Coordinates of C-alpha atoms in Angstrom, one line a residue:
X28 CA 12.0 36.8 0.3
X29 CA 14.1 34.2 -1.5
X30 CA 16.0 35.0 -4.6
X31 CA 18.2 32.0 -5.0
X32 CA 19.6 31.9 -8.7
X33 CA 18.4 28.8 -10.6
X34 CA 22.0 27.7 -11.0
X35 CA 22.3 27.3 -7.2
X36 CA 19.2 25.1 -6.7
X37 CA 19.3 21.3 -6.8
X38 CA 16.1 19.3 -6.5
X39 CA 16.7 15.6 -5.9
X40 CA 15.1 12.5 -4.5
X41 CA 16.6 9.5 -2.7
X42 CA 15.6 6.1 -4.3
X43 CA 16.4 2.6 -3.1
X44 CA 15.1 -0.8 -2.1
X45 CA 13.6 -1.1 1.4
X46 CA 16.2 -0.9 4.2
X47 CA 19.0 0.2 2.1
X48 CA 19.4 3.4 4.1
X49 CA 17.3 6.2 2.5
X50 CA 15.9 7.8 5.7
X51 CA 19.2 7.4 7.5
X52 CA 21.1 9.2 4.7
X53 CA 18.4 11.9 4.8
X54 CA 19.1 12.3 8.6
X55 CA 22.9 12.6 8.0
X56 CA 22.4 15.2 5.2
X57 CA 20.1 17.3 7.5
X58 CA 22.7 17.0 10.2
X59 CA 25.7 17.9 8.0
X60 CA 24.0 21.0 6.6
X61 CA 22.8 22.2 10.1
X62 CA 19.1 21.8 9.3
X63 CA 18.5 20.8 12.9
X64 CA 20.5 21.1 16.1
X65 CA 22.0 17.9 17.7
X66 CA 19.2 18.2 20.4
X67 CA 16.4 18.2 17.8
X68 CA 17.8 15.3 15.8
X69 CA 16.0 12.0 16.1
X70 CA 16.3 8.8 14.1
X71 CA 14.4 9.0 10.8
X72 CA 13.6 12.7 11.2
X73 CA 11.5 12.8 8.1
X74 CA 9.4 9.7 9.1
X75 CA 6.9 11.6 11.2
X76 CA 4.3 8.9 11.7
X77 CA 4.6 6.7 14.7
X78 CA 4.1 3.6 12.5
X79 CA 6.9 4.7 10.2
X80 CA 9.4 4.8 13.1
X81 CA 8.2 1.6 14.6
X82 CA 8.3 -0.5 11.3
X83 CA 11.4 1.3 10.1
X84 CA 9.7 2.1 6.7
X85 CA 8.8 5.3 4.9
X86 CA 5.1 5.5 4.0
X87 CA 4.7 9.2 3.0
X88 CA 7.3 11.0 0.8
X89 CA 8.7 13.9 2.8
X90 CA 10.6 17.0 1.7
X91 CA 13.2 19.3 3.3
X92 CA 15.3 22.3 2.1
X93 CA 19.0 22.3 3.0
X94 CA 21.6 25.0 2.6
X95 CA 25.1 23.8 1.7
X96 CA 28.3 25.8 1.1
X97 CA 30.3 23.8 -1.5
X98 CA 34.1 23.7 -2.1
X99 CA 33.7 26.3 -4.8
X100 CA 32.5 28.8 -2.2
X101 CA 28.9 29.0 -3.5
X102 CA 25.9 28.4 -1.2
X103 CA 23.5 26.0 -2.8
X104 CA 19.8 25.3 -1.9
X105 CA 19.2 21.6 -1.9
X106 CA 15.6 20.4 -2.0
X107 CA 15.5 16.7 -0.8
X108 CA 12.6 14.3 -1.3
X109 CA 12.8 11.2 0.9
X110 CA 10.7 8.5 -0.9
X111 CA 9.2 5.1 0.3
X112 CA 10.9 1.9 -0.9
X113 CA 8.0 -0.5 -0.7
X114 CA 6.1 -1.5 -3.8
X115 CA 2.7 -0.5 -2.4
X116 CA 3.9 3.1 -2.1
X117 CA 5.4 3.4 -5.6
X118 CA 2.7 6.0 -6.3
X119 CA 4.4 8.3 -3.7
X120 CA 7.7 7.7 -5.5
X121 CA 6.4 8.7 -8.9
X122 CA 5.1 12.0 -7.6
X123 CA 8.4 12.8 -5.9
X124 CA 10.4 12.1 -9.1
X125 CA 8.2 14.4 -11.1
X126 CA 9.2 17.3 -8.9
X127 CA 13.0 16.7 -9.2
X128 CA 15.7 16.7 -11.8
X129 CA 18.0 14.2 -10.3
X130 CA 18.2 11.2 -7.9
X131 CA 20.6 9.6 -5.5
X132 CA 20.4 5.8 -6.1
X133 CA 21.3 4.1 -2.8
X134 CA 22.5 0.5 -3.0
X135 CA 23.5 -1.6 0.0
X136 CA 27.1 -2.6 -0.5
X137 CA 26.5 -6.0 1.1
X138 CA 23.2 -6.9 -0.5
X139 CA 23.6 -5.4 -3.9
X140 CA 20.8 -4.5 -6.4
X141 CA 17.4 -5.7 -5.3
X142 CA 14.0 -5.9 -7.2
X143 CA 12.7 -2.5 -6.0
X144 CA 16.1 -0.8 -6.7
X145 CA 15.4 -1.7 -10.3
X146 CA 11.7 -0.6 -10.3
X147 CA 12.6 2.8 -8.7
X148 CA 15.6 3.5 -10.9
X149 CA 13.6 2.8 -14.1
X150 CA 11.0 5.2 -12.9
X151 CA 13.7 7.8 -12.3
X152 CA 15.1 7.2 -15.8
X153 CA 11.6 7.5 -17.3
X154 CA 11.3 10.9 -15.5
X155 CA 14.5 12.0 -17.3
X156 CA 16.6 12.1 -14.1
X157 CA 20.4 12.4 -13.8
X158 CA 21.3 9.5 -11.4
X159 CA 24.2 9.5 -8.9
X160 CA 24.9 5.9 -7.6
X161 CA 25.8 5.8 -3.8
X162 CA 27.1 2.6 -2.1
X163 CA 25.9 2.6 1.5
X164 CA 27.0 0.4 4.5
X165 CA 30.6 0.1 3.2
X166 CA 31.7 -0.2 6.9
X167 CA 30.0 -3.7 7.2
X168 CA 32.3 -6.7 7.1
X169 CA 30.1 -8.3 4.4
X170 CA 30.4 -5.2 2.1
X171 CA 31.7 -6.0 -1.4
X172 CA 31.7 -2.6 -3.2
X173 CA 33.5 -3.8 -6.3
X174 CA 31.0 -6.6 -6.9
X175 CA 28.1 -4.3 -6.3
X176 CA 29.5 -1.7 -8.8
X177 CA 29.7 -4.4 -11.4
X178 CA 26.1 -5.4 -10.6
X179 CA 24.8 -1.8 -11.1
X180 CA 26.5 -1.7 -14.5
X181 CA 25.3 -5.2 -15.6
X182 CA 21.7 -5.0 -14.3
X183 CA 20.8 -1.3 -14.6
X184 CA 23.4 -0.2 -17.2
X185 CA 24.6 2.8 -15.1
X186 CA 28.3 3.7 -15.0
X187 CA 29.1 3.1 -11.3
X188 CA 32.9 3.6 -11.5
X189 CA 32.6 6.9 -9.6
X190 CA 29.9 5.8 -7.2
X191 CA 30.1 7.6 -3.9
X192 CA 31.1 5.3 -1.0
X193 CA 29.4 6.1 2.3
X194 CA 28.1 4.8 5.6
X195 CA 24.9 6.7 6.4
X196 CA 24.9 5.2 9.9
X197 CA 28.3 6.5 10.9
X198 CA 28.3 9.6 8.7
X199 CA 31.3 8.4 6.7
X200 CA 31.8 10.6 3.5
X201 CA 28.5 12.5 3.7
X202 CA 30.5 15.5 2.4
X203 CA 31.2 13.4 -0.8
X204 CA 27.4 13.0 -1.4
X205 CA 26.8 16.8 -1.0
X206 CA 29.6 17.6 -3.4
X207 CA 28.2 15.0 -5.9
X208 CA 24.8 16.7 -5.7
X209 CA 26.1 20.1 -6.6
X210 CA 28.6 19.0 -9.3
X211 CA 26.8 16.1 -11.0
X212 CA 23.1 17.0 -10.8
X213 CA 21.6 19.6 -13.2
X214 CA 20.0 22.8 -11.9
X215 CA 16.2 23.3 -12.6
X216 CA 15.0 25.5 -15.4
X217 CA 12.2 28.1 -15.4
X218 CA 11.2 31.6 -16.2
X219 CA 10.5 34.0 -13.3
X220 CA 8.6 36.5 -15.5
X221 CA 6.2 33.9 -17.1
X222 CA 2.7 33.3 -15.7
X223 CA 2.7 31.1 -12.6
X224 CA 2.9 27.4 -13.1
X225 CA 3.3 25.2 -10.0
X226 CA 2.9 21.5 -9.7
X227 CA 0.8 20.2 -6.8
X228 CA 3.0 17.4 -5.5
X229 CA 1.2 16.4 -2.3
X230 CA -1.4 17.7 0.2
X231 CA -2.2 16.8 3.8
X232 CA -4.5 18.0 6.5
X233 CA -3.2 20.0 9.5
X234 CA -5.7 20.4 12.4
X235 CA -4.6 24.1 12.9
X236 CA -3.9 25.4 9.4
X237 CA -6.3 23.3 7.3
X238 CA -4.8 21.8 4.1
X239 CA -1.1 22.2 3.5
X240 CA 0.0 21.9 -0.1
X241 CA 3.4 20.9 -1.3
X242 CA 4.3 22.6 -4.5
X243 CA 7.1 22.7 -7.1
X244 CA 7.3 26.0 -9.0
X245 CA 8.1 25.5 -12.7
X246 CA 7.6 29.1 -13.9
X247 CA 6.6 32.5 -12.4
X248 CA 6.5 33.4 -8.7
X249 CA 4.1 32.3 -6.0
X250 CA 3.6 35.1 -3.4
X251 CA 1.7 35.5 -0.1
X252 CA -1.7 37.1 -0.6
X253 CA -1.9 36.0 -4.3
X254 CA -5.2 34.7 -5.7
X255 CA -4.5 31.2 -7.1
X256 CA -6.5 28.9 -9.3
X257 CA -6.4 25.1 -9.5
X258 CA -6.5 24.4 -13.2
X259 CA -8.1 21.0 -13.1
X260 CA -10.6 21.8 -10.3
X261 CA -11.3 25.4 -11.4
X262 CA -11.4 26.5 -7.7
X263 CA -9.8 29.7 -6.5
X264 CA -8.1 30.5 -3.2
X265 CA -6.1 33.3 -1.5
X266 CA -2.6 32.2 -0.3
X267 CA -2.2 32.9 3.4
X268 CA 1.3 31.5 3.9
X269 CA 4.2 30.4 1.7
X270 CA 7.4 28.7 3.0
X271 CA 9.9 25.9 3.1
X272 CA 10.4 22.9 5.3
X273 CA 13.9 23.0 6.9
X274 CA 12.5 20.4 8.1
X275 CA 10.5 22.7 10.4
X276 CA 8.1 25.1 8.6
X277 CA 9.7 28.4 7.7
X278 CA 7.5 31.1 6.2
X279 CA 8.9 33.3 3.3
X280 CA 7.3 36.0 1.1
X281 CA 7.5 34.2 -2.2
X282 CA 8.7 31.1 -4.0
X283 CA 10.5 31.4 -7.4
X284 CA 11.1 29.0 -10.3
X285 CA 12.8 25.7 -9.5
X286 CA 11.9 25.9 -5.8
X287 CA 10.0 23.5 -3.7
X288 CA 7.9 24.6 -0.7
X289 CA 4.5 24.7 0.9
X290 CA 1.5 26.9 0.7
X291 CA -1.5 27.3 3.0
X292 CA -4.7 28.9 1.5
X293 CA -7.4 28.1 4.1
X294 CA -8.6 25.1 2.0
X295 CA -11.0 23.0 4.0
X296 CA -10.6 19.5 2.4
X297 CA -7.9 17.7 0.6
X298 CA -10.5 16.6 -2.0
X299 CA -10.2 20.1 -3.4
X300 CA -6.5 19.5 -4.1
X301 CA -5.9 16.9 -6.8
X302 CA -2.4 15.7 -6.6
X303 CA -0.8 16.5 -10.0
X304 CA -3.0 19.6 -10.6
X305 CA -1.4 22.8 -11.9
X306 CA -1.7 25.9 -9.7
X307 CA -1.7 29.2 -11.6
X308 CA -2.3 33.0 -10.9
X309 CA -6.0 33.7 -11.1
X310 CA -5.4 37.2 -12.7
X311 CA -2.7 36.1 -15.2
X312 CA -3.3 32.4 -15.7
X313 CA -1.0 30.0 -17.6
X314 CA -2.3 29.0 -21.0
X315 CA -1.5 25.3 -20.6
X316 CA -1.4 23.0 -17.6
X317 CA 1.6 20.9 -16.6
X318 CA 1.6 17.2 -17.3
X319 CA 0.1 15.8 -14.1
X320 CA 0.3 12.3 -12.6
X321 CA -1.8 9.3 -13.5
X322 CA -4.5 8.9 -10.8
X323 CA -3.8 6.0 -8.4
X324 CA -5.9 3.0 -9.0
X325 CA -6.7 0.6 -6.1
X326 CA -5.7 -3.0 -6.8
X327 CA -6.9 -4.7 -3.6
X328 CA -10.3 -4.2 -2.0
X329 CA -11.6 -5.5 1.3
X330 CA -14.6 -4.7 3.6
X331 CA -13.9 -3.0 7.0
X332 CA -16.7 -3.5 9.5
X333 CA -16.8 -2.2 13.2
X334 CA -16.9 -5.0 15.8
X335 CA -19.4 -2.9 17.7
X336 CA -22.2 -1.7 15.3
X337 CA -22.4 1.6 17.3
X338 CA -19.0 2.6 16.0
X339 CA -20.2 2.9 12.4
X340 CA -20.4 6.7 12.4
X341 CA -17.0 6.9 14.1
X342 CA -15.6 4.7 11.4
X343 CA -17.0 6.9 8.7
X344 CA -15.4 10.0 10.3
X345 CA -12.1 8.2 10.7
X346 CA -12.0 7.1 7.1
X347 CA -12.7 10.6 6.0
X348 CA -9.8 11.9 8.1
X349 CA -7.4 9.3 6.7
X350 CA -8.5 10.1 3.2
X351 CA -7.4 13.7 3.8
X352 CA -3.8 12.5 4.2
X353 CA -3.8 9.6 1.7
X354 CA -5.2 10.4 -1.7
X355 CA -4.6 6.8 -2.9
X356 CA -7.1 5.3 -0.4
X357 CA -10.7 4.9 -1.6
X358 CA -13.8 3.8 0.3
X359 CA -17.6 3.4 -0.2
X360 CA -20.3 2.3 2.2
X361 CA -21.6 -1.3 2.1
X362 CA -23.7 -3.6 4.2
X363 CA -23.3 -7.3 5.0
X364 CA -25.9 -9.7 6.4
X365 CA -23.3 -11.3 8.6
X366 CA -21.3 -8.2 9.7
X367 CA -23.8 -5.3 9.5
X368 CA -22.9 -1.9 8.1
X369 CA -19.3 -1.1 7.0
X370 CA -17.2 0.2 4.2
X371 CA -15.6 -1.4 1.1
X372 CA -12.1 0.0 0.9
X373 CA -9.6 0.1 -2.0
X374 CA -5.8 -0.1 -1.4
X375 CA -2.6 0.0 -3.5
X376 CA -1.5 -3.4 -2.0
X377 CA -1.5 -5.5 1.1
X378 CA 1.0 -3.4 3.1
X379 CA -1.1 -0.4 2.4
X380 CA -4.2 -2.3 3.7
X381 CA -2.3 -3.3 6.8
X382 CA -1.1 0.3 7.4
X383 CA -4.6 1.8 7.1
X384 CA -6.0 -0.9 9.4
X385 CA -3.3 -0.2 12.0
X386 CA -3.8 3.5 11.8
X387 CA -7.6 3.1 12.3
X388 CA -7.0 1.1 15.4
X389 CA -4.2 3.3 16.8
X390 CA -5.2 6.8 15.9
X391 CA -9.0 6.4 16.1
X392 CA -9.2 3.5 18.7
X393 CA -11.5 1.3 16.5
X394 CA -12.0 -2.4 16.7
X395 CA -12.5 -3.7 13.1
X396 CA -13.1 -6.9 11.2
X397 CA -11.6 -7.0 7.7
X398 CA -13.1 -9.4 5.1
X399 CA -10.8 -11.4 2.8
X400 CA -9.0 -9.1 0.4
X401 CA -10.1 -9.4 -3.2
X402 CA -9.0 -7.8 -6.5
X403 CA -11.1 -6.0 -9.1
X404 CA -12.5 -8.3 -11.8
X405 CA -14.0 -7.2 -15.1
X406 CA -17.3 -9.1 -15.8
X407 CA -18.8 -9.2 -19.2
X408 CA -22.4 -10.1 -19.0
X409 CA -24.3 -12.1 -21.7
X410 CA -26.0 -8.9 -22.8
X411 CA -22.6 -7.4 -23.7
X412 CA -22.4 -4.9 -20.7
X413 CA -19.1 -4.8 -18.8
X414 CA -18.9 -4.1 -15.0
X415 CA -16.2 -4.0 -12.3
X416 CA -16.6 -6.4 -9.4
X417 CA -15.1 -5.3 -6.1
X418 CA -17.0 -7.6 -3.8
X419 CA -17.3 -11.3 -4.5
X420 CA -20.8 -11.4 -2.9
X421 CA -22.1 -9.1 -5.7
X422 CA -21.1 -11.5 -8.5
X423 CA -24.0 -12.2 -10.9
X424 CA -25.4 -15.7 -11.5
X425 CA -23.1 -17.9 -13.7
X426 CA -25.8 -18.0 -16.5
X427 CA -25.6 -14.2 -16.8
X428 CA -21.8 -14.1 -17.2
X429 CA -20.2 -14.4 -20.7
X430 CA -16.7 -14.3 -19.3
X431 CA -14.6 -12.8 -16.4
X432 CA -11.2 -11.0 -16.8
X433 CA -8.8 -10.9 -13.9
X434 CA -5.8 -8.6 -13.4
X435 CA -2.3 -9.9 -14.1
X436 CA 0.9 -8.4 -12.8
X437 CA 4.5 -8.5 -14.0
X438 CA 6.6 -9.6 -11.1
X439 CA 10.4 -9.3 -10.8
X440 CA 12.0 -11.6 -8.2
X441 CA 15.7 -11.5 -7.3
X442 CA 16.9 -14.5 -5.4
X443 CA 20.2 -16.3 -4.6
X444 CA 20.9 -19.3 -6.9
X445 CA 20.3 -22.0 -4.3
X446 CA 16.7 -20.9 -3.6
X447 CA 15.7 -20.5 -7.3
X448 CA 14.1 -23.9 -7.6
X449 CA 11.6 -23.2 -4.7
X450 CA 10.7 -19.8 -6.1
X451 CA 10.0 -21.2 -9.6
X452 CA 7.8 -24.0 -8.0
X453 CA 5.9 -21.3 -6.0
X454 CA 5.3 -19.2 -9.1
X455 CA 4.1 -22.2 -11.1
X456 CA 1.7 -23.3 -8.3
X457 CA 0.2 -19.8 -8.5
X458 CA -0.5 -20.1 -12.3
X459 CA 2.6 -18.0 -13.2
X460 CA 4.0 -17.7 -16.7
X461 CA 7.8 -17.3 -16.9
X462 CA 8.9 -14.3 -19.1
X463 CA 12.6 -14.1 -18.4
X464 CA 15.3 -15.6 -16.3
X465 CA 18.8 -14.1 -16.1
X466 CA 21.8 -14.3 -13.8
X467 CA 24.0 -11.6 -12.2
X468 CA 26.8 -13.3 -10.4
X469 CA 25.3 -15.9 -8.1
X470 CA 21.9 -14.3 -8.1
X471 CA 19.0 -15.0 -10.4
X472 CA 16.4 -12.5 -11.7
X473 CA 13.1 -14.2 -12.6
X474 CA 10.4 -12.2 -14.4
X475 CA 7.0 -13.7 -14.2
X476 CA 3.4 -12.9 -15.2
X477 CA 1.2 -13.8 -12.3
X478 CA -2.5 -13.4 -11.5
X479 CA -2.9 -10.7 -8.8
X480 CA -5.6 -12.8 -7.1
X481 CA -2.9 -15.4 -6.3
X482 CA -0.5 -12.8 -5.0
X483 CA -2.7 -10.8 -2.6
X484 CA -3.1 -13.5 0.1
X485 CA 0.2 -14.9 1.3
X486 CA 2.5 -15.0 -1.8
X487 CA 5.0 -12.5 -0.2
X488 CA 5.1 -14.5 3.1
X489 CA 5.6 -17.8 1.3
X490 CA 8.3 -16.3 -0.9
X491 CA 10.2 -15.0 2.1
X492 CA 9.9 -18.3 4.0
X493 CA 10.9 -20.6 1.1
X494 CA 14.0 -18.4 0.4
X495 CA 14.9 -17.8 4.1
X496 CA 14.2 -14.1 3.6
X497 CA 16.8 -13.6 0.8
X498 CA 14.3 -13.0 -2.1
X499 CA 13.2 -9.5 -3.1
X500 CA 10.0 -8.9 -4.9
X501 CA 8.6 -6.1 -7.0
X502 CA 5.6 -5.9 -9.2
X503 CA 3.6 -3.6 -11.5
X504 CA 0.1 -4.0 -13.0
X505 CA 0.3 -5.6 -16.5
X506 CA -3.1 -6.3 -18.0
X507 CA -6.5 -8.0 -17.7
X508 CA -6.9 -11.5 -19.2
X509 CA -9.9 -13.9 -19.4
X510 CA -9.9 -16.7 -16.9
X511 CA -12.0 -19.5 -15.6
X512 CA -13.0 -18.1 -12.3
X513 CA -15.8 -19.1 -9.9
X514 CA -17.3 -17.7 -6.7
X515 CA -17.2 -20.0 -3.7
X516 CA -20.0 -19.3 -1.2
X517 CA -19.7 -20.5 2.4
X518 CA -23.0 -21.7 4.0
X519 CA -23.5 -22.2 7.7
X520 CA -26.6 -24.1 8.6
X521 CA -27.8 -23.5 5.0
X522 CA -27.4 -19.7 5.4
X523 CA -24.8 -18.1 3.0
X524 CA -22.3 -16.0 5.0
X525 CA -21.5 -13.2 2.5
X526 CA -18.4 -12.0 4.3
X527 CA -16.7 -15.4 3.7
X528 CA -17.4 -15.8 0.0
X529 CA -14.5 -15.4 -2.4
X530 CA -13.5 -15.8 -6.0
X531 CA -10.9 -18.3 -7.1
X532 CA -9.7 -20.2 -10.2
X533 CA -11.8 -23.3 -10.8
X534 CA -8.7 -25.5 -10.5
X535 CA -8.1 -24.4 -6.9
X536 CA -11.7 -23.7 -5.8
X537 CA -12.6 -27.0 -4.2
X538 CA -9.4 -27.2 -2.2
X539 CA -9.8 -23.7 -0.9
X540 CA -13.5 -24.4 0.0
X541 CA -12.5 -27.6 1.8
X542 CA -9.9 -25.9 3.8
X543 CA -12.2 -23.0 4.9
X544 CA -14.9 -25.5 6.0
X545 CA -12.3 -27.5 8.0
X546 CA -11.1 -24.3 9.6
X547 CA -14.6 -23.1 10.5
X548 CA -15.4 -26.5 12.1
X549 CA -12.6 -25.8 14.6
X550 CA -13.6 -22.2 15.2
X551 CA -17.4 -22.2 15.5
X552 CA -18.5 -23.4 19.0
X553 CA -20.9 -26.3 19.3
X554 CA -24.6 -25.5 19.6
X555 CA -27.4 -27.7 21.0
X556 CA -28.0 -29.0 17.4
X557 CA -25.8 -30.2 14.5
X558 CA -24.4 -27.5 12.2
X559 CA -23.5 -28.1 8.6
X560 CA -20.8 -26.0 7.1
X561 CA -20.7 -26.1 3.3
X562 CA -18.8 -24.6 0.4
X563 CA -20.8 -24.2 -2.8
X564 CA -19.9 -23.2 -6.3
X565 CA -23.2 -22.0 -7.8
X566 CA -25.8 -24.7 -6.8
X567 CA -23.2 -27.5 -6.3
X568 CA -21.9 -28.3 -2.8
X569 CA -18.2 -29.1 -3.1
X570 CA -17.2 -29.5 0.6
X571 CA -19.0 -30.1 3.9
X572 CA -18.1 -30.4 7.5
X573 CA -20.5 -31.1 10.4
X574 CA -20.2 -29.7 13.9
X575 CA -21.7 -32.2 16.3
X576 CA -24.4 -31.2 18.8
X577 CA -23.5 -30.3 22.3
X578 CA -24.6 -33.3 24.5
X579 CA -26.8 -32.5 27.5
X580 CA -27.7 -35.3 29.8
X581 CA -31.5 -34.9 30.1
X582 CA -31.7 -38.2 32.0
X583 CA -29.5 -37.1 34.9
X584 CA -32.4 -36.6 37.2
X585 CA -33.9 -40.2 36.6
X586 CA -32.6 -42.4 39.4
X587 CA -33.5 -46.0 38.6
X588 CA -37.1 -46.6 37.6
X589 CA -38.5 -47.8 34.3
X590 CA -36.4 -47.4 31.1
X591 CA -39.4 -46.0 29.2
X592 CA -39.2 -42.8 31.3
X593 CA -35.6 -42.2 30.1
X594 CA -36.6 -43.1 26.5
X595 CA -39.5 -40.6 26.7
X596 CA -37.1 -37.8 27.8
X597 CA -34.5 -38.7 25.1
X598 CA -37.3 -38.7 22.4
X599 CA -38.5 -35.3 23.6
X600 CA -34.9 -34.0 23.4
X601 CA -34.5 -35.4 19.9
X602 CA -37.7 -33.5 18.8
X603 CA -36.5 -30.3 20.3
X604 CA -33.1 -30.5 18.6
X605 CA -34.8 -31.2 15.2
X606 CA -37.0 -28.1 15.7
X607 CA -33.9 -26.0 16.7
X608 CA -32.0 -27.1 13.6
X609 CA -34.9 -25.8 11.6
X610 CA -35.2 -22.4 13.3
X611 CA -31.8 -22.2 15.1
X612 CA -29.6 -19.3 14.0
X613 CA -25.9 -19.9 14.4
X614 CA -23.9 -17.1 16.0
X615 CA -20.4 -17.1 14.5
X616 CA -17.9 -15.4 16.9
X617 CA -15.8 -12.5 15.6
X618 CA -12.6 -14.4 16.3
X619 CA -13.8 -17.2 14.0
X620 CA -14.3 -14.6 11.2
X621 CA -10.8 -13.2 11.7
X622 CA -9.1 -16.6 11.8
X623 CA -11.0 -18.0 8.8
X624 CA -10.2 -14.9 6.7
X625 CA -6.5 -15.2 7.4
X626 CA -6.1 -18.6 6.0
X627 CA -5.1 -19.4 2.4
X628 CA -5.1 -22.9 1.1

């Protein structure tokens, strides 16, 4: 039974750019409040996935309840949400912010405000949060706390004069953070006697318990044995277990208003738990649901095919299991003439795609081929109907298309002054439109409108290499706009290879087609006949490469003798090669697919 008064509860999230120390600070807060013993502590306690620890990034938002006795003698219940910093997982951030009243804004005292610091802090301001600035890594020789405080005030407009100065790594001034949480963040509000209203913040699948649901109680009480109803789904369930994460699961009898915890109700699939749904009492339901979250919309699609066709069912099961833990991941079955049966999968960005692929190969031991990532286009046909295009090979014939709209993003790039020129050149090459350019000290902040199609391939890598790793990049979806786009089909020996077709802007189409043909020429092994590799736009061939025939010495056995014998053998070989070219099917090795799909001209 928990009866913590509302005035003694603080719900807060930690927001920051990647690598500014969110998970490390979460570790120190758990340690300082005795959440885990010294023996149980590991680096990045809340990053439970092997991938998270290895890459040093947070992928799933995690929660933990801490107890802290403040200087005023009161014991406070602190509910902490550790959020991801990467742009692809902004959806996780928005959910965490909706469950809290305040945020700790972590800024690296040596690097200052970065692009995703801005994106996340604006999300927190939109959610009506009280924000406490925290300067981390002040023990570094390169730390400039005064300059960074000015930056926070100039760029974000937050008063940073009383920012908490800490070093999360060494544990310096963690007490100051805890005191700031209880004195500067507001307590939650709620009515314990009102009908139950709980926000479903997240859900994931546990092999032993079934679906675990993370909830934030707004009004009423959630008790063990209660019959609950999901207001959007309409399904009802009986609660088996209620509890907190400390960070280990700790069952209690009930959760009251303002509290954050988990429930387990023997739910079989995560599909029954819509994130953002409102949970209420089935016997005494709430009259109105809480404002939920916007559903996540995939922005990048690609095909995933098993290298071994026998693994198709295993891939289907594995995707189903991943979907249980990641509501923002979408998939549907598709088939390809070149690659067989597989799935068309939707992701929130390229890192999300990479993480899912990595998890499929590690956790489920699958060998996969991924087709080139593409974005969702809106196609208006000549008869006025509008459809979404996820797969370039499904694009209708040009005469059936009235126009194609492509997605554009609004990108914020922060870069030191000396690298600004190369960043502007890169954005202009990618058909970018400059919206704004401002300076904060010796750093420039460029805001660009860019087509998402130009960003999904290697924009991030190119940006990092041209700025020696100093640029930071954040984006959000902006709008769809009409564009002159064409589909480039790749033909090998006159057969179209659907897995290699892609959509590009007409101005860059020929160059991209030429580069893929040149790449495939190096990758496809020679056959006994000549192979033509062509790139076509509609019915027009725009690029061609020819792989020469493998030469076999058919005259090797002719020692001396009449020349006509040799000529007869050579003519016979020539006829055979001609016939093979007509009927010969070219086997493209898997390695050639992978290498060809990785390039971007």
